[in-house]
Short mmCIF file of N, CA and C in Angstrom, two decimals:
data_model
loop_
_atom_site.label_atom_id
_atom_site.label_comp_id
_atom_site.label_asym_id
_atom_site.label_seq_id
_atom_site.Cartn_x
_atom_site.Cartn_y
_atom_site.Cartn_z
N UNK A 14 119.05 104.98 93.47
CA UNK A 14 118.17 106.14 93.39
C UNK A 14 116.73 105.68 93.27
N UNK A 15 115.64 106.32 94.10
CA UNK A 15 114.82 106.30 94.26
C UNK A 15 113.64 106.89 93.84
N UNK A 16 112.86 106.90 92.99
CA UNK A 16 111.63 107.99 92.85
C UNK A 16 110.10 108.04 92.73
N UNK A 17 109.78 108.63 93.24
CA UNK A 17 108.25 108.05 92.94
C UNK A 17 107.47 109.36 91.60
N UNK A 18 106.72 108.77 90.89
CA UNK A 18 106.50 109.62 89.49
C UNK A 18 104.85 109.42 90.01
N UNK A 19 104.13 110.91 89.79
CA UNK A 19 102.81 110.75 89.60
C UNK A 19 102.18 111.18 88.53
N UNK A 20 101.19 110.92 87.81
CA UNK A 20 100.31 111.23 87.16
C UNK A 20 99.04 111.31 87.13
N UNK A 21 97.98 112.05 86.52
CA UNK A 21 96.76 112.18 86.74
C UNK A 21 95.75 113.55 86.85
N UNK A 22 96.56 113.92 87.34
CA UNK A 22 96.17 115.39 88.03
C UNK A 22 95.38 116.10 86.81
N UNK A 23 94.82 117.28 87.54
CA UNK A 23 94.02 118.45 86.17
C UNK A 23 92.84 118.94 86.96
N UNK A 24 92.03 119.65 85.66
CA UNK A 24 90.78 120.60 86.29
C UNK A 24 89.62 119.72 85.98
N UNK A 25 88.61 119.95 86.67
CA UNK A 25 87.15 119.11 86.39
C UNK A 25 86.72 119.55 87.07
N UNK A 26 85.40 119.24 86.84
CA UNK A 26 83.94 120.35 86.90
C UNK A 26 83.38 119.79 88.42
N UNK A 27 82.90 120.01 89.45
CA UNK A 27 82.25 119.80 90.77
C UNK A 27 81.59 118.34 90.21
N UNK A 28 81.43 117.80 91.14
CA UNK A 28 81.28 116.36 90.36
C UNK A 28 81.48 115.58 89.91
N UNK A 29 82.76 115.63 89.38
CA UNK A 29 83.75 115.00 88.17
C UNK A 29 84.42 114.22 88.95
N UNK A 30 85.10 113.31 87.88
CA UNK A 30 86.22 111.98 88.85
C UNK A 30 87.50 112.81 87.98
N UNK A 31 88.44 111.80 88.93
CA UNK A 31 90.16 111.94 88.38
C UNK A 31 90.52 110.90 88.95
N UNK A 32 91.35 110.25 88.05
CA UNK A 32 92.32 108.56 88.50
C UNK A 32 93.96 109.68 88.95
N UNK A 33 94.36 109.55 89.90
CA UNK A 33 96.36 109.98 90.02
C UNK A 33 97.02 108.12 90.25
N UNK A 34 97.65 108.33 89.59
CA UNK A 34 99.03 107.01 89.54
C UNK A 34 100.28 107.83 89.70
N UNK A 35 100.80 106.37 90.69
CA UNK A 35 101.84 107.38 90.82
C UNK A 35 102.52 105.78 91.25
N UNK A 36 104.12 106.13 90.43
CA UNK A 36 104.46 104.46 90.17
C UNK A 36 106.19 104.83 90.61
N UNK A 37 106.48 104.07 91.62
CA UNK A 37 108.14 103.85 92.28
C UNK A 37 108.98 102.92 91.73
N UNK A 38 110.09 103.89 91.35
CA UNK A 38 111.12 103.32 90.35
C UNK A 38 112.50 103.39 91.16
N UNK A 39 113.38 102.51 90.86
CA UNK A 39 114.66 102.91 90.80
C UNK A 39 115.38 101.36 91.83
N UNK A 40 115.79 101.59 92.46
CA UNK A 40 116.65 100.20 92.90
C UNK A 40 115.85 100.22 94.31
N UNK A 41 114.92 99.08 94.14
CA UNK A 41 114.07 98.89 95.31
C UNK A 41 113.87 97.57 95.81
N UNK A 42 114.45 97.36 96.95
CA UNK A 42 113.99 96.33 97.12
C UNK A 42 112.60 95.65 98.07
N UNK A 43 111.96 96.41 98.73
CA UNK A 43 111.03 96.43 98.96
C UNK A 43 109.78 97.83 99.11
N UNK A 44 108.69 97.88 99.21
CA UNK A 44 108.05 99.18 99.27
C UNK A 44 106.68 98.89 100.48
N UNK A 45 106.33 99.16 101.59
CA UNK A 45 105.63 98.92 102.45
C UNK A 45 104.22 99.77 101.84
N UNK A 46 104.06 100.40 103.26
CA UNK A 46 102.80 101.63 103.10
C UNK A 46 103.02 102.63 101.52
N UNK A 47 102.22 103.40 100.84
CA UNK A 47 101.79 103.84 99.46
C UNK A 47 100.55 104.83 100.02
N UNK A 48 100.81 106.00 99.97
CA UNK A 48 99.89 106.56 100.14
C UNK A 48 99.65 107.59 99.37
N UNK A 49 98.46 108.81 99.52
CA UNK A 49 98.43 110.03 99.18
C UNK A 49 97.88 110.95 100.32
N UNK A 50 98.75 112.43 99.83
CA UNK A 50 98.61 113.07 100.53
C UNK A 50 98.07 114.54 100.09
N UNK A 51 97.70 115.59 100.35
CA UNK A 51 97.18 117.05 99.80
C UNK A 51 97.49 117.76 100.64
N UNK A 52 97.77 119.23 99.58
CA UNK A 52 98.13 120.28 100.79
C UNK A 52 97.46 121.71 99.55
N UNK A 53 96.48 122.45 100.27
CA UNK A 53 95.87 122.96 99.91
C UNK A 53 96.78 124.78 99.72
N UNK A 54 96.22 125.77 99.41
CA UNK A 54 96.89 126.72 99.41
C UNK A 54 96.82 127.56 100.75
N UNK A 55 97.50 127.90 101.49
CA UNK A 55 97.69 128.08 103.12
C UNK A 55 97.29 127.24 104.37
N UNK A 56 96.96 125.67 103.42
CA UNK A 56 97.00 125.03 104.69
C UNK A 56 98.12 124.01 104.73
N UNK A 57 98.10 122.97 106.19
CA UNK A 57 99.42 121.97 106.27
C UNK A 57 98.69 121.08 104.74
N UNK A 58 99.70 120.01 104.95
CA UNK A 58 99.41 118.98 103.93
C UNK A 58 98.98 117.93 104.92
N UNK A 59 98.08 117.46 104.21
CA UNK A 59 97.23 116.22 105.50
C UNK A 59 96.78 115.13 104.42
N UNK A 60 97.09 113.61 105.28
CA UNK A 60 96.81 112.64 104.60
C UNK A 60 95.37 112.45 104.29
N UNK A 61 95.53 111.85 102.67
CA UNK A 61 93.89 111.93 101.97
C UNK A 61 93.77 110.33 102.06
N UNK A 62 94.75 109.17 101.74
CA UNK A 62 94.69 107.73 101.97
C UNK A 62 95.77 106.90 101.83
N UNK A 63 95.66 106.16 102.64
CA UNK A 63 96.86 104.98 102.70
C UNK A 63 96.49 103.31 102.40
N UNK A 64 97.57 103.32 101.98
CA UNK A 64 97.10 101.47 101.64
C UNK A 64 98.79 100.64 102.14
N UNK A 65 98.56 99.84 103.02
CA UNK A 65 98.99 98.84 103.08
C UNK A 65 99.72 97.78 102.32
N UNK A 66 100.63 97.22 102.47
CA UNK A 66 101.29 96.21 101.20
C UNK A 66 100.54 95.09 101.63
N UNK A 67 99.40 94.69 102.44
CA UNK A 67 98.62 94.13 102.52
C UNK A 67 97.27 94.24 102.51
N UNK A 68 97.19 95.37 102.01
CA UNK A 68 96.02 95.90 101.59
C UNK A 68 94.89 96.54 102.22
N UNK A 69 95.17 96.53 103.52
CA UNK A 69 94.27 97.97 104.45
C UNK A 69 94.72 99.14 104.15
N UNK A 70 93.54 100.00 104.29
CA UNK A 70 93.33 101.12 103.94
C UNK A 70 93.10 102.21 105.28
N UNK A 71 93.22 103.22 104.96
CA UNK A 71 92.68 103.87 105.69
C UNK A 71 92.33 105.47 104.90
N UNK A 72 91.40 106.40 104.98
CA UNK A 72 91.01 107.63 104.01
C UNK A 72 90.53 108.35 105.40
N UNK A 73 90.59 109.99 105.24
CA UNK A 73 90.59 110.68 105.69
C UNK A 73 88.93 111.28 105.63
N UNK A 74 88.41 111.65 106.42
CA UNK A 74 87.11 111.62 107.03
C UNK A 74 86.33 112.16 106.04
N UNK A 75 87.01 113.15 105.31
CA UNK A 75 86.30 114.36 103.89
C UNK A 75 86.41 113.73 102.84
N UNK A 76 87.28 112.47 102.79
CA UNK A 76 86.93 111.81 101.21
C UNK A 76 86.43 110.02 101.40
N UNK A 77 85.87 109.87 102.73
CA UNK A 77 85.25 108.55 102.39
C UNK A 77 83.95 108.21 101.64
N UNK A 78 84.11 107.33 101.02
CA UNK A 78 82.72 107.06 100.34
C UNK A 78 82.76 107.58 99.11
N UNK A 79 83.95 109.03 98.61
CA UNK A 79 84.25 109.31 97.18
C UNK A 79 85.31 108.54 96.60
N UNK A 80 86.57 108.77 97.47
CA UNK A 80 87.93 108.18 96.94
C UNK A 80 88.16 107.15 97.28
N UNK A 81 88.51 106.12 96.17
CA UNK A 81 89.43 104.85 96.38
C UNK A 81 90.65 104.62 96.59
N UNK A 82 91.61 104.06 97.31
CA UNK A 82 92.96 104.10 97.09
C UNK A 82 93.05 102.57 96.55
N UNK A 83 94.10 102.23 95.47
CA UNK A 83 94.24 100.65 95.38
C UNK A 83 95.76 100.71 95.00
N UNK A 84 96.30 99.44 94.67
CA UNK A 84 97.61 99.34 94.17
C UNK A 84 98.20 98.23 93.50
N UNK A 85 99.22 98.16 93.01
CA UNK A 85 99.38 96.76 92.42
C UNK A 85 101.21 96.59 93.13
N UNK A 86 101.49 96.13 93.80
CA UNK A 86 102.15 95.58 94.08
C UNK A 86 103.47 95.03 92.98
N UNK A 87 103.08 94.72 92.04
CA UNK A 87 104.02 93.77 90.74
C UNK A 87 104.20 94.99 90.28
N UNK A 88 103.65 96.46 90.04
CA UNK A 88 104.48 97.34 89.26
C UNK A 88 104.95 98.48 90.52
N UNK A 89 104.76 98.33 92.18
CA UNK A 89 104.96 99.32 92.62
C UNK A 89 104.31 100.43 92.22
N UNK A 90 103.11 100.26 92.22
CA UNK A 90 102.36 101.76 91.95
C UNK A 90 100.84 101.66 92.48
N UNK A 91 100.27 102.60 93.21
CA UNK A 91 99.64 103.18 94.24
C UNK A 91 98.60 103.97 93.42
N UNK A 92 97.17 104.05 93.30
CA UNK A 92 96.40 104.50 92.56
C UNK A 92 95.54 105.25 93.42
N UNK A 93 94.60 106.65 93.02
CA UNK A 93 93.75 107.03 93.80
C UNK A 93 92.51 107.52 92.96
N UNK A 94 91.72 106.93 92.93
CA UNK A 94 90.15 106.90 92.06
C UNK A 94 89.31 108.16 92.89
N UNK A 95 89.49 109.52 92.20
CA UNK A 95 88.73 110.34 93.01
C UNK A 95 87.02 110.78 92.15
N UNK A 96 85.74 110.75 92.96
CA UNK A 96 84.95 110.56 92.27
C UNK A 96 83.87 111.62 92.93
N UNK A 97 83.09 111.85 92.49
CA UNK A 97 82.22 113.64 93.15
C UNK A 97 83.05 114.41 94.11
N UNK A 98 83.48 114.77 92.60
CA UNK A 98 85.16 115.99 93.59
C UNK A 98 84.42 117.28 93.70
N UNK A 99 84.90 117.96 94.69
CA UNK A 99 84.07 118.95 95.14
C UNK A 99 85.05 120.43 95.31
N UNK A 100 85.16 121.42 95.05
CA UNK A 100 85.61 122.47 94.99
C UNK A 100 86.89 122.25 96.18
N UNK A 101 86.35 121.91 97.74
CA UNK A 101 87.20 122.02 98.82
C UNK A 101 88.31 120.83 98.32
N UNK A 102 88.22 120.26 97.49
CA UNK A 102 89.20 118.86 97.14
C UNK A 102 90.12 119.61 96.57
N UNK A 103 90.19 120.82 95.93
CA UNK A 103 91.25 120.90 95.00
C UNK A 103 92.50 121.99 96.20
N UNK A 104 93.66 120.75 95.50
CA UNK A 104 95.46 121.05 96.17
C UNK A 104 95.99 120.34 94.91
N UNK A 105 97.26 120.64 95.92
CA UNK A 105 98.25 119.91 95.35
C UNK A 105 98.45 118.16 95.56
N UNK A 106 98.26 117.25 95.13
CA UNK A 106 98.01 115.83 95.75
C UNK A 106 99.71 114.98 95.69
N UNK A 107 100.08 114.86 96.94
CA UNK A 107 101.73 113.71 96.21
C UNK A 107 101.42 113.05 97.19
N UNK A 108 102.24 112.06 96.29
CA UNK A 108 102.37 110.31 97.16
C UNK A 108 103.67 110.03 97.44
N UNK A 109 103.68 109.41 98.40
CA UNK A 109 104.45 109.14 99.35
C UNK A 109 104.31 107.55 99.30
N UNK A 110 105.31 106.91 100.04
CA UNK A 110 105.92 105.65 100.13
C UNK A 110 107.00 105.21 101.35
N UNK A 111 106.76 104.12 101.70
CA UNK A 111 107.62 103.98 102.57
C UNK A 111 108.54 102.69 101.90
N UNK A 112 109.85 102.67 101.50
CA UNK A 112 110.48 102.26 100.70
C UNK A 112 111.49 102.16 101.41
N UNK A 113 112.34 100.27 101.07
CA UNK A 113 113.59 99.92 101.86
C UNK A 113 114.60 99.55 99.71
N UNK A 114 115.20 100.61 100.21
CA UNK A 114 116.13 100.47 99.02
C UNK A 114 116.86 99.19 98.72
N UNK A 115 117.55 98.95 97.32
CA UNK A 115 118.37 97.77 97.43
C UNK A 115 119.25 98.17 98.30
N UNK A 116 120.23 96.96 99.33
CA UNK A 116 121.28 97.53 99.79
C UNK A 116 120.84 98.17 101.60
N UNK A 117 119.67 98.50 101.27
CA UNK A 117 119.64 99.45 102.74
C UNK A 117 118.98 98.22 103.73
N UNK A 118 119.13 98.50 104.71
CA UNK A 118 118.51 97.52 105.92
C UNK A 118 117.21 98.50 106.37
N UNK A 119 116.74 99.48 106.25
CA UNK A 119 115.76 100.20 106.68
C UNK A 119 115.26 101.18 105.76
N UNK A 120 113.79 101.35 105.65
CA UNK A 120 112.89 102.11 104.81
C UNK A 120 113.22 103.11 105.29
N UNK A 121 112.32 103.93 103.88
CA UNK A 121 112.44 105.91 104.43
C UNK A 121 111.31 105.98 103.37
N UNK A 122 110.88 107.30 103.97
CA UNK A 122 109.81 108.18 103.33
C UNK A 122 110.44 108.33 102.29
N UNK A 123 109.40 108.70 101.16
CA UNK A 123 109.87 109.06 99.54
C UNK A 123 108.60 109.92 99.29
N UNK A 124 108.95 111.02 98.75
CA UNK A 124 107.69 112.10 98.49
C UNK A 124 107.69 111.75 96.74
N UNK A 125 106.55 112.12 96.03
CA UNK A 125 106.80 112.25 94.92
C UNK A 125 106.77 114.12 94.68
N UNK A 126 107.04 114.18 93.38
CA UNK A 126 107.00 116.05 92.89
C UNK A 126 105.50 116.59 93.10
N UNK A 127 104.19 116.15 93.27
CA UNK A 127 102.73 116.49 93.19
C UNK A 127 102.05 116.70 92.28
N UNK A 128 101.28 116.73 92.11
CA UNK A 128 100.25 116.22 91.11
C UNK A 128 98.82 117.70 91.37
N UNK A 129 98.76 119.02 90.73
CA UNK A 129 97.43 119.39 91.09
C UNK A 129 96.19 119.30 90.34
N UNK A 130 95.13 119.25 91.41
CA UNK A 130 93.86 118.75 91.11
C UNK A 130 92.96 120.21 91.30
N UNK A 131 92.86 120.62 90.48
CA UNK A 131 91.79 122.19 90.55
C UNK A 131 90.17 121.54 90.02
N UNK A 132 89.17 121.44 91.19
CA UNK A 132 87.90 121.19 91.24
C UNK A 132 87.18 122.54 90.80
N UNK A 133 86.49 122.54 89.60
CA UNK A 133 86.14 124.70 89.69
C UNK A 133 84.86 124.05 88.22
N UNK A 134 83.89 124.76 87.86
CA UNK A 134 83.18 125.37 87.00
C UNK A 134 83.48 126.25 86.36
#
Protein backbone atom coordinates (compact mmCIF):
# COMPACT_ATOMS: atom_id res chain seq x y z
CA UNK A 1 0.00 0.00 0.00
CA UNK A 2 0.82 3.15 -1.16
CA UNK A 3 0.21 6.81 -0.04
CA UNK A 4 1.16 10.03 -0.42
CA UNK A 5 0.26 12.46 2.86
CA UNK A 6 0.28 16.29 2.42
CA UNK A 7 0.63 19.02 4.64
CA UNK A 8 0.80 22.71 4.75
CA UNK A 9 -2.12 24.12 3.40
CA UNK A 10 -4.35 27.24 5.07
CA UNK A 11 -5.43 30.95 4.66
CA UNK A 12 -2.94 33.95 4.24
CA UNK A 13 -3.17 37.33 3.45
CA UNK A 14 -2.24 38.44 -0.55
CA UNK A 15 1.35 38.37 -0.22
CA UNK A 16 1.96 35.80 2.18
CA UNK A 17 4.08 32.49 1.72
CA UNK A 18 2.96 28.77 2.53
CA UNK A 19 5.53 25.69 2.61
CA UNK A 20 2.94 22.16 1.45
CA UNK A 21 4.99 18.77 2.17
CA UNK A 22 3.75 16.10 1.13
CA UNK A 23 5.77 12.79 2.01
CA UNK A 24 5.21 8.93 0.23
CA UNK A 25 4.87 6.10 2.42
CA UNK A 26 4.19 2.59 2.28
CA UNK A 27 6.14 -0.30 0.37
CA UNK A 28 8.10 1.56 -2.26
CA UNK A 29 10.51 0.72 -4.06
CA UNK A 30 11.26 3.41 -6.16
CA UNK A 31 9.52 7.04 -6.73
CA UNK A 32 10.40 8.99 -10.11
CA UNK A 33 8.66 12.44 -11.01
CA UNK A 34 6.94 14.37 -7.47
CA UNK A 35 4.89 16.93 -8.32
CA UNK A 36 2.04 19.44 -7.50
CA UNK A 37 -0.94 20.06 -8.83
CA UNK A 38 -4.30 22.68 -8.23
CA UNK A 39 -7.69 22.66 -9.14
CA UNK A 40 -9.55 25.68 -8.46
CA UNK A 41 -13.43 25.88 -7.88
CA UNK A 42 -15.06 25.22 -11.51
CA UNK A 43 -11.98 24.83 -13.13
CA UNK A 44 -9.82 21.48 -14.49
CA UNK A 45 -6.91 20.79 -12.16
CA UNK A 46 -3.66 21.90 -13.91
CA UNK A 47 -0.10 21.31 -13.04
CA UNK A 48 1.52 24.08 -10.68
CA UNK A 49 5.28 22.06 -10.60
CA UNK A 50 7.24 19.12 -11.13
CA UNK A 51 10.54 17.93 -10.05
CA UNK A 52 12.45 15.22 -11.32
CA UNK A 53 14.33 12.41 -9.24
CA UNK A 54 17.07 14.21 -10.79
CA UNK A 55 16.19 17.29 -10.09
CA UNK A 56 14.65 19.33 -13.10
CA UNK A 57 11.95 21.21 -12.67
CA UNK A 58 9.48 22.51 -14.48
CA UNK A 59 6.43 25.37 -12.96
CA UNK A 60 3.60 26.53 -14.66
CA UNK A 61 3.71 30.02 -16.31
CA UNK A 62 1.42 31.86 -13.26
CA UNK A 63 3.73 30.73 -10.53
CA UNK A 64 7.31 31.24 -11.84
CA UNK A 65 9.54 33.38 -10.03
CA UNK A 66 7.01 32.86 -6.74
CA UNK A 67 7.00 29.05 -6.18
CA UNK A 68 9.74 26.67 -5.49
CA UNK A 69 9.38 23.03 -5.88
CA UNK A 70 12.34 20.92 -4.07
CA UNK A 71 12.61 17.44 -2.57
CA UNK A 72 14.58 15.12 -0.66
CA UNK A 73 14.84 12.00 -2.07
CA UNK A 74 16.10 9.96 1.42
CA UNK A 75 12.59 10.71 2.93
CA UNK A 76 10.47 10.57 -0.38
CA UNK A 77 8.94 13.83 0.06
CA UNK A 78 8.34 16.65 -2.46
CA UNK A 79 8.09 20.27 -1.08
CA UNK A 80 6.44 23.44 -2.55
CA UNK A 81 7.68 26.96 -1.13
CA UNK A 82 4.79 29.26 -2.20
CA UNK A 83 5.73 32.99 -1.80
CA UNK A 84 3.59 36.43 -2.91
CA UNK A 85 0.45 34.30 -3.10
CA UNK A 86 -2.08 36.09 -4.75
CA UNK A 87 -5.90 35.70 -4.46
CA UNK A 88 -6.03 33.74 -8.14
CA UNK A 89 -3.57 31.03 -6.28
CA UNK A 90 -6.08 29.86 -3.98
CA UNK A 91 -7.52 25.81 -4.77
CA UNK A 92 -7.24 22.89 -3.71
CA UNK A 93 -3.28 21.86 -4.12
CA UNK A 94 -2.38 17.65 -4.26
CA UNK A 95 0.65 15.94 -5.14
CA UNK A 96 1.09 13.43 -7.14
CA UNK A 97 3.96 10.93 -7.78
CA UNK A 98 4.99 8.61 -10.06
CA UNK A 99 5.82 5.53 -7.95
CA UNK A 100 7.09 1.78 -8.83
CA UNK A 101 5.88 -0.24 -5.78
CA UNK A 102 7.83 -3.04 -3.99
CA UNK A 103 7.12 -6.08 -6.09
CA UNK A 104 5.71 -4.19 -9.18
CA UNK A 105 7.81 -3.96 -12.44
CA UNK A 106 6.06 -0.61 -13.44
CA UNK A 107 5.14 2.85 -11.83
CA UNK A 108 1.66 4.44 -11.50
CA UNK A 109 0.31 7.72 -10.64
CA UNK A 110 -0.46 8.25 -6.85
CA UNK A 111 -2.68 11.31 -6.00
CA UNK A 112 -2.47 12.50 -2.52
CA UNK A 113 -6.11 13.62 -0.49
CA UNK A 114 -5.26 17.79 -1.16
CA UNK A 115 -4.21 20.24 0.69
CA UNK A 116 -6.39 23.87 0.46
CA UNK A 117 -4.72 27.07 0.13
CA UNK A 118 -7.36 30.11 0.50
CA UNK A 119 -5.26 33.45 -0.53
CA UNK A 120 -8.05 36.31 0.86
CA UNK A 121 -7.74 39.55 3.28
Amino acid sequence: QVQLVESGGGLVQPGGSLRLSCAASGSIFSVNAMGWYRQAPGKERELVAAMSRGGGSNYADSVKGRFTISRDNAKNTVYLQMNSLKPEDTAVYFCNARITPTGFRRESDYWGQGTQVTVSS
